Amino acid sequence: MVHWLIDVPDINVKVCGNLLQPLLGANKNYSAEIFTQMVPSSAAFVIANPDRAKDDVAVYTAAVEGSLRTYESILKSKPKAKWPFWMTL
């Protein structure tokens, strides 16, 4: 996905690491998978809403929502992979 985004000049995606700061460098409970889901979620939003591609709040919201959906899916099969900070969002 990342290589495809690099090769497609029409789609630009920014990711804000501060949005999911507790996951950075944690190396547990699927942190990398949850964090990196922000990229395809942002890209999907930009593709579906090209008129809002420069709306950082909307793009970042889509990124976090995608990561949250990934987290919820992981918990269905791995209920012990919890991140307490999600409860504060």
PDB file of N, CA, C and O in Angstrom, residues 43-72:
ATOM      1  N   ALA A  43      -5.722   7.282   3.067  1.00  0.00           N
ATOM      2  CA  ALA A  43      -5.772   7.208   1.603  1.00  0.00           C
ATOM      3  C   ALA A  43      -7.186   6.914   1.119  1.00  0.00           C
ATOM      4  O   ALA A  43      -7.661   7.536   0.159  1.00  0.00           O
ATOM      5  N   ALA A  44      -7.874   5.992   1.767  1.00  0.00           N
ATOM      6  CA  ALA A  44      -9.244   5.669   1.379  1.00  0.00           C
ATOM      7  C   ALA A  44     -10.149   6.891   1.513  1.00  0.00           C
ATOM      8  O   ALA A  44     -10.998   7.147   0.650  1.00  0.00           O
ATOM      9  N   PHE A  45      -9.945   7.660   2.567  1.00  0.00           N
ATOM     10  CA  PHE A  45     -10.746   8.868   2.754  1.00  0.00           C
ATOM     11  C   PHE A  45     -10.475   9.880   1.646  1.00  0.00           C
ATOM     12  O   PHE A  45     -11.407  10.457   1.078  1.00  0.00           O
ATOM     13  N   VAL A  46      -9.218  10.088   1.335  1.00  0.00           N
ATOM     14  CA  VAL A  46      -8.847  11.059   0.299  1.00  0.00           C
ATOM     15  C   VAL A  46      -9.393  10.633  -1.067  1.00  0.00           C
ATOM     16  O   VAL A  46      -9.879  11.465  -1.841  1.00  0.00           O
ATOM     17  N   ILE A  47      -9.339   9.342  -1.362  1.00  0.00           N
ATOM     18  CA  ILE A  47      -9.860   8.830  -2.632  1.00  0.00           C
ATOM     19  C   ILE A  47     -11.377   9.021  -2.697  1.00  0.00           C
ATOM     20  O   ILE A  47     -11.918   9.445  -3.718  1.00  0.00           O
ATOM     21  N   ALA A  48     -12.061   8.727  -1.605  1.00  0.00           N
ATOM     22  CA  ALA A  48     -13.521   8.836  -1.578  1.00  0.00           C
ATOM     23  C   ALA A  48     -14.013  10.278  -1.472  1.00  0.00           C
ATOM     24  O   ALA A  48     -15.134  10.583  -1.865  1.00  0.00           O
ATOM     25  N   ASN A  49     -13.151  11.154  -0.951  1.00  0.00           N
ATOM     26  CA  ASN A  49     -13.532  12.553  -0.722  1.00  0.00           C
ATOM     27  C   ASN A  49     -12.458  13.500  -1.234  1.00  0.00           C
ATOM     28  O   ASN A  49     -11.837  14.223  -0.447  1.00  0.00           O
ATOM     29  N   PRO A  50     -12.196  13.523  -2.524  1.00  0.00           N
ATOM     30  CA  PRO A  50     -11.104  14.357  -3.032  1.00  0.00           C
ATOM     31  C   PRO A  50     -11.264  15.844  -2.716  1.00  0.00           C
ATOM     32  O   PRO A  50     -10.269  16.555  -2.575  1.00  0.00           O
ATOM     33  N   ASP A  51     -12.489  16.289  -2.565  1.00  0.00           N
ATOM     34  CA  ASP A  51     -12.728  17.690  -2.241  1.00  0.00           C
ATOM     35  C   ASP A  51     -12.327  18.026  -0.800  1.00  0.00           C
ATOM     36  O   ASP A  51     -12.187  19.195  -0.450  1.00  0.00           O
ATOM     37  N   ARG A  52     -12.124  17.020   0.028  1.00  0.00           N
ATOM     38  CA  ARG A  52     -11.731  17.230   1.429  1.00  0.00           C
ATOM     39  C   ARG A  52     -10.302  16.759   1.699  1.00  0.00           C
ATOM     40  O   ARG A  52      -9.894  16.642   2.853  1.00  0.00           O
ATOM     41  N   ALA A  53      -9.545  16.509   0.640  1.00  0.00           N
ATOM     42  CA  ALA A  53      -8.191  15.972   0.779  1.00  0.00           C
ATOM     43  C   ALA A  53      -7.270  16.888   1.583  1.00  0.00           C
ATOM     44  O   ALA A  53      -6.327  16.421   2.227  1.00  0.00           O
ATOM     45  N   LYS A  54      -7.521  18.170   1.592  1.00  0.00           N
ATOM     46  CA  LYS A  54      -6.676  19.109   2.325  1.00  0.00           C
ATOM     47  C   LYS A  54      -7.245  19.453   3.703  1.00  0.00           C
ATOM     48  O   LYS A  54      -6.682  20.261   4.429  1.00  0.00           O
ATOM     49  N   ASP A  55      -8.341  18.813   4.065  1.00  0.00           N
ATOM     50  CA  ASP A  55      -8.954  19.016   5.379  1.00  0.00           C
ATOM     51  C   ASP A  55      -8.274  18.070   6.365  1.00  0.00           C
ATOM     52  O   ASP A  55      -8.676  16.921   6.543  1.00  0.00           O
ATOM     53  N   ASP A  56      -7.216  18.559   7.002  1.00  0.00           N
ATOM     54  CA  ASP A  56      -6.410  17.714   7.887  1.00  0.00           C
ATOM     55  C   ASP A  56      -7.234  17.056   8.995  1.00  0.00           C
ATOM     56  O   ASP A  56      -7.019  15.880   9.312  1.00  0.00           O
ATOM     57  N   VAL A  57      -8.163  17.787   9.565  1.00  0.00           N
ATOM     58  CA  VAL A  57      -8.963  17.218  10.650  1.00  0.00           C
ATOM     59  C   VAL A  57      -9.774  16.025  10.136  1.00  0.00           C
ATOM     60  O   VAL A  57      -9.824  14.969  10.775  1.00  0.00           O
ATOM     61  N   ALA A  58     -10.375  16.162   8.976  1.00  0.00           N
ATOM     62  CA  ALA A  58     -11.170  15.069   8.409  1.00  0.00           C
ATOM     63  C   ALA A  58     -10.291  13.868   8.059  1.00  0.00           C
ATOM     64  O   ALA A  58     -10.664  12.717   8.319  1.00  0.00           O
ATOM     65  N   VAL A  59      -9.133  14.126   7.479  1.00  0.00           N
ATOM     66  CA  VAL A  59      -8.226  13.042   7.096  1.00  0.00           C
ATOM     67  C   VAL A  59      -7.685  12.336   8.341  1.00  0.00           C
ATOM     68  O   VAL A  59      -7.661  11.108   8.408  1.00  0.00           O
ATOM     69  N   TYR A  60      -7.276  13.113   9.343  1.00  0.00           N
ATOM     70  CA  TYR A  60      -6.764  12.513  10.573  1.00  0.00           C
ATOM     71  C   TYR A  60      -7.861  11.746  11.315  1.00  0.00           C
ATOM     72  O   TYR A  60      -7.600  10.705  11.929  1.00  0.00           O
ATOM     73  N   THR A  61      -9.079  12.249  11.260  1.00  0.00           N
ATOM     74  CA  THR A  61     -10.200  11.536  11.891  1.00  0.00           C
ATOM     75  C   THR A  61     -10.405  10.189  11.218  1.00  0.00           C
ATOM     76  O   THR A  61     -10.584   9.159  11.892  1.00  0.00           O
ATOM     77  N   ALA A  62     -10.364  10.173   9.888  1.00  0.00           N
ATOM     78  CA  ALA A  62     -10.502   8.918   9.151  1.00  0.00           C
ATOM     79  C   ALA A  62      -9.363   7.963   9.510  1.00  0.00           C
ATOM     80  O   ALA A  62      -9.578   6.751   9.641  1.00  0.00           O
ATOM     81  N   ALA A  63      -8.168   8.499   9.685  1.00  0.00           N
ATOM     82  CA  ALA A  63      -7.011   7.672  10.042  1.00  0.00           C
ATOM     83  C   ALA A  63      -7.213   6.998  11.400  1.00  0.00           C
ATOM     84  O   ALA A  63      -7.004   5.791  11.553  1.00  0.00           O
ATOM     85  N   VAL A  64      -7.633   7.769  12.385  1.00  0.00           N
ATOM     86  CA  VAL A  64      -7.826   7.218  13.725  1.00  0.00           C
ATOM     87  C   VAL A  64      -9.009   6.247  13.736  1.00  0.00           C
ATOM     88  O   VAL A  64      -8.940   5.195  14.381  1.00  0.00           O
ATOM     89  N   GLU A  65     -10.073   6.579  13.013  1.00  0.00           N
ATOM     90  CA  GLU A  65     -11.218   5.665  12.948  1.00  0.00           C
ATOM     91  C   GLU A  65     -10.819   4.326  12.326  1.00  0.00           C
ATOM     92  O   GLU A  65     -11.252   3.266  12.775  1.00  0.00           O
ATOM     93  N   GLY A  66      -9.979   4.361  11.302  1.00  0.00           N
ATOM     94  CA  GLY A  66      -9.489   3.126  10.687  1.00  0.00           C
ATOM     95  C   GLY A  66      -8.650   2.307  11.649  1.00  0.00           C
ATOM     96  O   GLY A  66      -8.773   1.080  11.721  1.00  0.00           O
ATOM     97  N   SER A  67      -7.809   2.989  12.404  1.00  0.00           N
ATOM     98  CA  SER A  67      -6.997   2.293  13.402  1.00  0.00           C
ATOM     99  C   SER A  67      -7.868   1.708  14.500  1.00  0.00           C
ATOM    100  O   SER A  67      -7.617   0.598  14.979  1.00  0.00           O
ATOM    101  N   LEU A  68      -8.894   2.425  14.884  1.00  0.00           N
ATOM    102  CA  LEU A  68      -9.819   1.925  15.900  1.00  0.00           C
ATOM    103  C   LEU A  68     -10.552   0.676  15.399  1.00  0.00           C
ATOM    104  O   LEU A  68     -10.703  -0.297  16.139  1.00  0.00           O
ATOM    105  N   ARG A  69     -10.976   0.680  14.151  1.00  0.00           N
ATOM    106  CA  ARG A  69     -11.627  -0.508  13.585  1.00  0.00           C
ATOM    107  C   ARG A  69     -10.663  -1.698  13.564  1.00  0.00           C
ATOM    108  O   ARG A  69     -11.057  -2.835  13.842  1.00  0.00           O
ATOM    109  N   THR A  70      -9.410  -1.438  13.257  1.00  0.00           N
ATOM    110  CA  THR A  70      -8.402  -2.501  13.275  1.00  0.00           C
ATOM    111  C   THR A  70      -8.241  -3.046  14.688  1.00  0.00           C
ATOM    112  O   THR A  70      -8.202  -4.259  14.904  1.00  0.00           O
ATOM    113  N   TYR A  71      -8.141  -2.161  15.646  1.00  0.00           N
ATOM    114  CA  TYR A  71      -8.027  -2.551  17.056  1.00  0.00           C
ATOM    115  C   TYR A  71      -9.223  -3.404  17.478  1.00  0.00           C
ATOM    116  O   TYR A  71      -9.063  -4.449  18.110  1.00  0.00           O
ATOM    117  N   GLU A  72     -10.426  -2.963  17.126  1.00  0.00           N
ATOM    118  CA  GLU A  72     -11.627  -3.723  17.474  1.00  0.00           C
ATOM    119  C   GLU A  72     -11.612  -5.112  16.845  1.00  0.00           C
ATOM    120  O   GLU A  72     -12.009  -6.091  17.477  1.00  0.00           O
TER     121      GLU A  72
END
